Amino acid sequence: MKLTSFGAALEVTGSQHLLEINGKRILLDCGLFQGRRKESFEKNHTFGFDPTKIDAVVLSHAHIDHSGNIPTLVKRGFKGIIHCTEATHSLCEVMLMDSAYIQESDAAYFARKHPNTALTPIEPLYTQEDAEAALEHFNGKPYNKTFELIEGVKVTFREAGHVLGSAIVVLEIEDKEDGKKKRFVFTGDLGRKRLPILKDPYQVETADYLMCESTYGNRAHEPIEESLPALARVVNRTARRGGKIIIPSFALERTQELIYSLHALIDEDKIPKNISIFIDSPLANKVTGIFKKHAELYDEEVRSQFKGIHNPFEMKQLKHVESVDESKKLNYFIGPCIIISASGMCEAGRIRHHLRNNIEDPKNTIAIVGYQAENTLGRKLVNNDPAVKIFDEMFSVKAEVVVLESFSAHADMNDLDDYIKNVKNMKKVILVHGEIDQSSVLAERTRKNTGTETIIMEPQKAITL
Ligand SMILES: [Zn+2]
């Protein structure tokens, strides 16, 4: 059996790993590489393998860096089935259509700006039609029910506790080449214990090969228990000043965690009961709708807290903003309020309008709740730049900027150590989805803690298992 990574090797984006077993090819994840425009287009446009020769895809979760290049795969001739959990299937229906819309508008914008260039991509990577065609290949499966993927390979999805529908993929393989049975486990993105809404990650007990993410292999998060009090302090401080709280947020999971957290704080009288909360992102609103339909995936805490009385995602203070006109009206809203909008790193979407309109007023607060990649507007705010460019215009940052780190949905170094230590009989630990300074330190600790051979996957370099 052979394993090759075509993305998320020594990096955290574009997750794609190819398993070759008994003459068949299984692709684990088919994520979009996200980075600078030209490099992204080139990387996403072609594959390091022949899509027509892939027998099946197994998808760990709906985040675009894991699922977002599936429409290209299908466009290039993939004919098989894409297996994932039921919630991941529902989420991909909205996430992939949204991604296609972004690809189309981005290409149209670029074509308008650079009408005479022959070197740059003008065609969208894929269209909404391509995304629709790709969705025909999806097959959602329940958690914890083993199914046969191809002859000699069985798959079970276990809770990863990272986002709704996220799975740890357990493959039981009969390798005909050496006649051995092998248990290969792919963590996908691993969540954290006690994360709001979701159940804790399922602890896999045994694995011959553990392919584990390493995003925060060398960093510890603030404890989850800090997230609610920290959010309450920010809301109260800003409300006392009569200001607005602007929160750039990812549409999937972070927005729903914020709604849940604000709901809990209102119920417990920890923040003003009359504060208005606007979710200004049509995608986030669609995703919240999917959360409402999957109450069976909530953890015990949410179920008992909200049992029978109300849904965690419904409260009178909450308003879902859909149209551009409604979004613009928020500029004239008087008094304290909370505006949650996408994109999460402030690089696109309606959040940029809210930042432009609110960043120069010291009464307001910009609360950063997610990872901000280098060179993004979000990162500049985190770095406390005194002035930032929005829509080609410079603005002084006079609003308060706070970073609420405890909201991360990824396992940190301690969670990863604990998880790996509790897996028995490992022959090899394979690290992916991490930059080298994170993966190498985790590799070192894993060797010390478990005595298991630990390798860091390199792009397009096959290993034999
Ligand atoms: Zn993820």
XYZ file of C-alpha atoms and ligand atoms in Angstrom:
466
model
C 0.000 0.000 0.000
C 1.271 3.441 -0.958
C 0.458 6.918 0.378
C 1.193 10.228 -1.392
C 0.178 13.737 -0.300
C -0.707 16.236 -2.996
C -1.672 19.004 -0.577
C -1.583 19.817 3.148
C 1.955 18.432 3.290
C 4.218 20.993 5.036
C 1.292 23.440 4.727
C -2.237 23.809 6.105
C -4.291 24.150 2.956
C -5.440 22.044 -0.016
C -5.782 18.719 1.846
C -5.370 15.818 -0.668
C -3.897 12.402 0.123
C -3.846 9.431 -2.227
C -3.910 5.838 -0.944
C -3.072 3.114 -3.455
C -4.201 -0.343 -2.378
C -4.695 -3.579 -4.328
C -4.562 -1.747 -7.649
C -7.228 0.773 -6.545
C -6.883 4.471 -5.736
C -8.646 6.216 -2.860
C -8.436 9.982 -2.471
C -8.731 11.275 1.098
C -10.063 14.860 0.879
C -9.928 17.054 -2.209
C -9.356 20.509 -0.781
C -8.824 23.844 -2.410
C -5.357 25.348 -2.094
C -5.816 28.885 -0.753
C -3.056 31.423 -1.179
C -1.882 33.998 -3.678
C -4.037 34.148 -6.813
C -1.683 32.854 -9.494
C -0.177 30.060 -7.408
C -3.651 29.000 -6.228
C -5.043 28.859 -9.727
C -2.125 26.770 -10.982
C -2.212 24.374 -8.037
C -5.989 23.939 -8.130
C -6.277 23.730 -11.893
C -4.298 20.516 -12.296
C -3.872 17.443 -10.142
C -0.726 15.450 -9.420
C -2.660 12.323 -10.458
C -5.201 11.318 -13.070
C -8.737 12.081 -11.738
C -10.267 9.487 -14.091
C -8.246 6.789 -12.302
C -9.523 7.576 -8.790
C -11.930 4.868 -7.604
C -13.438 6.670 -4.589
C -13.131 9.846 -2.529
C -13.463 9.922 1.252
C -14.071 13.408 2.625
C -13.296 14.254 6.267
C -15.325 17.493 6.548
C -16.901 20.387 4.682
C -14.255 23.108 5.113
C -13.239 24.389 1.681
C -9.551 23.568 2.213
C -10.687 19.915 2.456
C -13.641 19.782 0.040
C -13.294 22.805 -2.242
C -11.597 21.233 -5.265
C -14.091 18.383 -5.675
C -15.892 20.248 -8.515
C -12.600 20.417 -10.451
C -11.989 16.706 -9.812
C -15.396 15.824 -11.264
C -14.898 18.250 -14.156
C -11.625 16.453 -14.946
C -13.357 13.088 -15.197
C -13.746 11.556 -11.736
C -16.696 9.139 -11.993
C -16.876 7.510 -8.559
C -18.614 8.227 -5.267
C -17.660 10.858 -2.675
C -18.236 9.381 0.779
C -18.712 11.621 3.813
C -21.042 12.026 6.789
C -24.631 13.144 6.214
C -24.033 16.580 7.754
C -20.915 17.096 5.611
C -23.024 16.281 2.552
C -25.649 18.909 3.531
C -22.972 21.500 4.301
C -21.138 20.872 1.009
C -24.381 21.604 -0.841
C -24.165 25.218 0.323
C -20.390 25.562 0.729
C -19.470 24.305 -2.765
C -22.169 26.393 -4.458
C -20.891 29.442 -2.587
C -17.298 28.607 -3.512
C -18.316 28.303 -7.198
C -20.063 31.677 -7.003
C -16.875 33.221 -5.562
C -14.779 31.599 -8.349
C -17.123 33.035 -10.984
C -17.271 36.559 -9.540
C -13.536 36.591 -8.945
C -12.819 35.629 -12.565
C -15.282 38.240 -13.844
C -13.709 40.938 -11.679
C -10.212 39.948 -12.789
C -11.231 39.993 -16.455
C -12.618 43.526 -16.051
C -9.475 44.755 -14.296
C -6.986 43.144 -16.713
C -8.703 42.962 -20.098
C -5.496 42.622 -22.108
C -3.499 40.001 -20.328
C -3.129 36.541 -21.786
C -1.083 35.116 -18.936
C -3.520 35.328 -16.074
C -6.533 33.191 -15.289
C -9.783 34.692 -16.575
C -11.815 31.490 -16.614
C -13.290 30.549 -13.231
C -11.719 27.433 -11.711
C -15.224 25.977 -11.688
C -18.772 27.242 -12.073
C -22.008 26.718 -10.138
C -22.971 24.209 -12.812
C -19.764 22.248 -12.138
C -20.478 22.329 -8.393
C -24.007 21.024 -8.993
C -22.628 18.183 -11.109
C -20.093 17.337 -8.391
C -22.794 17.209 -5.707
C -24.478 14.380 -7.643
C -21.527 12.169 -6.627
C -21.964 12.670 -2.871
C -23.151 9.908 -0.610
C -23.722 10.869 3.050
C -23.268 8.124 5.645
C -24.068 7.995 9.374
C -21.303 8.091 11.971
C -20.086 4.830 13.539
C -21.531 2.529 10.845
C -18.894 0.568 8.944
C -19.331 0.301 5.173
C -17.367 -1.299 2.361
C -15.636 1.379 0.310
C -14.104 -0.926 -2.273
C -13.316 -4.620 -2.122
C -10.962 -5.226 0.810
C -11.373 -1.733 2.319
C -13.913 -0.871 5.016
C -14.510 2.635 6.344
C -16.013 3.991 9.570
C -16.593 7.690 10.290
C -15.983 8.734 13.899
C -16.701 12.132 15.479
C -13.747 14.534 15.012
C -15.293 17.340 17.112
C -13.974 20.051 14.775
C -17.015 21.298 12.813
C -20.517 19.890 12.292
C -20.199 16.606 10.382
C -16.416 16.395 10.741
C -15.056 12.870 10.796
C -12.010 10.883 11.759
C -11.747 8.332 8.947
C -10.924 4.770 10.024
C -9.953 2.421 7.182
C -9.644 -1.334 7.678
C -7.624 -2.688 4.823
C -6.747 -6.160 3.597
C -3.553 -5.630 1.672
C -3.360 -8.365 -0.954
C 0.274 -7.600 -1.757
C 1.616 -8.769 1.593
C -1.521 -10.540 2.847
C -1.692 -8.330 5.956
C -4.608 -6.555 7.607
C -3.897 -2.877 8.230
C -5.773 -0.235 10.158
C -5.171 3.241 8.756
C -6.626 6.231 10.609
C -6.875 9.752 9.163
C -7.796 12.366 11.765
C -8.916 15.009 9.239
C -8.922 18.207 11.301
C -9.042 17.251 14.950
C -11.230 19.320 17.268
C -10.973 20.044 20.959
C -12.706 18.605 23.964
C -15.499 20.755 25.447
C -15.901 22.840 22.270
C -19.368 24.424 22.273
C -22.163 22.509 20.474
C -20.117 19.540 19.210
C -19.377 16.234 20.849
C -15.763 15.603 21.858
C -13.430 13.924 19.348
C -13.746 10.123 19.370
C -10.617 8.516 20.752
C -9.449 5.844 18.322
C -7.973 3.022 20.391
C -5.709 1.308 17.896
C -4.121 2.036 14.528
C -1.225 0.622 12.552
C -0.862 3.944 10.813
C -2.116 7.228 12.247
C -2.174 10.138 9.798
C -2.666 13.143 12.046
C -3.088 16.871 11.472
C -0.512 19.164 13.107
C -1.816 22.736 12.628
C -1.018 23.671 16.241
C 1.724 21.105 16.896
C 3.732 23.679 18.812
C 1.113 26.013 20.275
C -1.252 25.930 23.224
C -4.661 27.647 23.139
C -6.287 29.452 25.995
C -8.711 27.157 27.821
C -12.180 26.853 26.245
C -13.719 27.838 29.590
C -12.280 31.331 29.014
C -14.253 31.892 25.791
C -17.610 32.889 27.321
C -16.325 35.235 30.070
C -13.909 36.859 27.585
C -16.715 37.433 25.067
C -18.963 38.850 27.817
C -16.268 41.324 28.902
C -15.877 42.608 25.325
C -19.636 42.966 24.786
C -20.221 44.752 28.106
C -17.267 47.111 27.763
C -18.337 48.147 24.253
C -22.031 48.420 25.135
C -21.171 50.767 28.036
C -19.404 53.024 25.519
C -22.447 52.848 23.246
C -20.349 51.210 20.516
C -20.780 48.365 18.052
C -18.989 45.023 18.206
C -17.857 43.892 14.764
C -16.871 40.232 14.509
C -15.334 38.835 11.305
C -16.281 35.180 11.330
C -16.150 32.019 9.253
C -19.591 30.981 8.044
C -19.214 27.379 9.168
C -19.006 26.582 12.883
C -17.468 29.781 14.303
C -20.615 31.814 13.575
C -22.825 29.133 15.134
C -20.513 28.910 18.171
C -20.838 32.680 18.579
C -24.643 32.538 18.344
C -24.715 29.722 20.889
C -22.305 31.570 23.219
C -24.217 34.857 23.011
C -27.465 32.984 23.620
C -26.013 31.353 26.727
C -24.691 34.718 27.982
C -28.089 36.386 27.478
C -29.881 33.523 29.262
C -27.479 33.854 32.190
C -27.846 37.657 32.337
C -24.153 38.132 31.655
C -24.687 40.606 28.774
C -27.502 43.130 28.142
C -30.762 41.367 27.270
C -31.762 44.029 24.746
C -28.660 43.860 22.553
C -29.296 43.250 18.846
C -27.232 40.591 17.089
C -27.000 40.707 13.290
C -25.666 37.790 11.256
C -24.791 39.535 8.013
C -23.796 36.584 5.820
C -26.252 34.655 3.646
C -23.889 31.660 3.638
C -23.627 31.632 7.453
C -27.424 31.839 7.659
C -27.773 28.803 5.369
C -25.201 26.909 7.434
C -27.064 27.789 10.648
C -30.176 26.275 9.034
C -28.260 22.999 8.599
C -27.145 23.098 12.250
C -30.794 23.383 13.287
C -31.603 20.208 11.356
C -28.845 18.172 12.997
C -29.677 18.379 16.699
C -28.612 14.710 17.027
C -25.013 15.868 16.593
C -25.041 18.345 19.509
C -23.314 17.365 22.736
C -25.165 16.576 25.973
C -24.529 20.032 27.413
C -26.352 21.827 24.598
C -29.159 19.289 24.577
C -29.836 19.597 28.302
C -29.334 23.374 28.377
C -31.779 24.009 25.568
C -34.042 21.005 25.986
C -37.655 21.607 25.069
C -37.529 25.341 25.740
C -35.847 26.693 22.647
C -33.278 26.055 19.964
C -29.735 27.377 20.611
C -29.835 29.138 17.248
C -33.101 30.975 17.799
C -33.607 34.023 20.013
C -35.444 37.280 19.634
C -32.233 39.365 19.668
C -30.919 37.535 16.575
C -31.518 38.900 13.083
C -30.417 37.178 9.898
C -29.460 39.771 7.310
C -29.910 38.595 3.711
C -30.071 41.416 1.155
C -27.401 44.024 0.414
C -29.917 46.771 1.243
C -30.559 45.331 4.704
C -26.811 45.055 5.189
C -26.313 48.724 4.261
C -29.035 49.788 6.710
C -26.850 48.524 9.567
C -24.681 51.655 9.046
C -27.523 53.723 10.441
C -28.279 51.502 13.403
C -28.047 53.571 16.571
C -26.757 52.186 19.839
C -24.821 49.081 20.829
C -25.158 45.974 18.674
C -23.176 42.970 17.524
C -22.498 42.448 13.805
C -21.123 39.055 12.797
C -20.115 38.893 9.147
C -17.841 37.064 6.692
C -15.205 36.567 5.505
C -13.366 35.303 8.547
C -10.048 36.882 7.588
C -11.635 40.166 6.358
C -10.368 39.572 2.814
C -13.755 39.626 1.081
C -17.475 39.913 1.683
C -19.616 42.295 3.670
C -17.305 42.463 6.674
C -15.126 44.919 4.774
C -17.992 47.404 4.562
C -18.640 47.108 8.298
C -14.966 47.588 9.070
C -14.738 50.622 6.814
C -17.768 52.194 8.502
C -16.777 51.435 12.078
C -12.988 51.229 12.337
C -12.369 54.931 12.997
C -14.742 55.249 15.974
C -13.062 54.524 19.340
C -16.425 53.499 20.840
C -16.465 50.387 18.643
C -14.689 47.058 19.017
C -13.399 44.667 16.385
C -13.274 41.185 17.918
C -11.066 38.651 16.137
C -12.173 35.087 16.846
C -10.400 33.004 14.195
C -7.053 32.229 12.633
C -5.749 35.112 10.478
C -3.294 34.095 7.752
C -0.323 36.237 6.845
C -0.925 39.215 4.534
C -4.656 39.357 5.268
C -6.478 42.421 6.580
C -7.381 40.378 9.657
C -3.710 39.712 10.398
C -2.933 43.432 10.108
C -5.587 44.157 12.731
C -4.188 41.444 15.002
C -0.717 42.992 14.556
C -2.119 46.345 15.733
C -1.248 48.205 12.544
C -2.187 51.874 13.191
C -3.777 52.219 9.745
C -5.122 49.697 7.233
C -6.235 49.731 3.621
C -9.870 48.835 2.875
C -11.222 49.196 -0.682
C -8.049 51.063 -1.748
C -8.433 53.685 0.974
C -6.441 54.096 4.189
C -8.296 54.097 7.539
C -6.886 54.781 11.017
C -7.585 51.965 13.434
C -9.248 53.837 16.294
C -11.689 51.124 17.339
C -10.524 48.715 20.031
C -9.157 45.478 18.554
C -9.373 42.343 20.718
C -8.300 38.808 19.914
C -10.407 36.059 21.502
C -8.100 33.081 21.062
C -10.043 30.541 23.046
C -12.525 30.013 20.180
C -10.137 27.845 18.086
C -11.708 24.644 16.689
C -8.375 22.833 16.254
C -6.643 20.618 18.775
C -3.646 22.417 20.292
C -0.278 20.846 21.168
C -1.571 19.319 24.406
C -4.717 17.908 22.776
C -2.616 16.386 19.980
C -0.151 14.828 22.453
C -3.008 13.327 24.459
C -4.767 12.014 21.392
C -1.697 10.358 19.878
C -0.563 8.885 23.227
C -3.884 7.087 23.614
C -3.663 5.208 20.300
C -2.184 1.719 20.799
C -0.109 -0.590 18.550
C 1.068 2.120 16.173
C 3.692 1.239 13.592
C 3.943 4.726 12.222
C 2.633 8.223 12.891
C 2.348 10.353 9.749
C 2.010 14.108 10.218
C 0.211 16.326 7.700
C -1.637 19.664 7.685
C 0.980 21.748 9.472
C 3.777 24.173 8.721
C 7.219 22.741 9.383
C 7.823 24.642 12.651
C 4.608 23.114 14.037
C 4.952 19.580 12.603
C 8.628 19.088 13.443
C 8.170 19.878 17.134
C 5.118 17.607 17.327
C 7.093 14.843 15.556
C 9.895 15.155 18.092
C 7.499 14.980 21.048
C 5.563 12.055 19.507
C 8.750 10.002 19.102
C 9.627 10.722 22.734
C 6.131 10.131 24.132
C 5.240 6.981 22.197
C 8.505 5.533 20.868
C 6.788 5.286 17.453
C 8.449 6.112 14.171
C 7.041 9.524 13.179
C 7.368 11.081 9.764
C 6.280 14.373 8.234
C 4.726 13.978 4.797
C 6.400 15.887 1.992
C 4.454 16.967 -1.091
C 4.217 14.371 -3.865
C 6.663 12.009 -2.149
C 5.141 8.534 -1.870
C 5.706 6.311 1.136
C 5.066 2.555 1.350
C 3.096 1.227 4.293
Zn -11.267 22.212 9.058
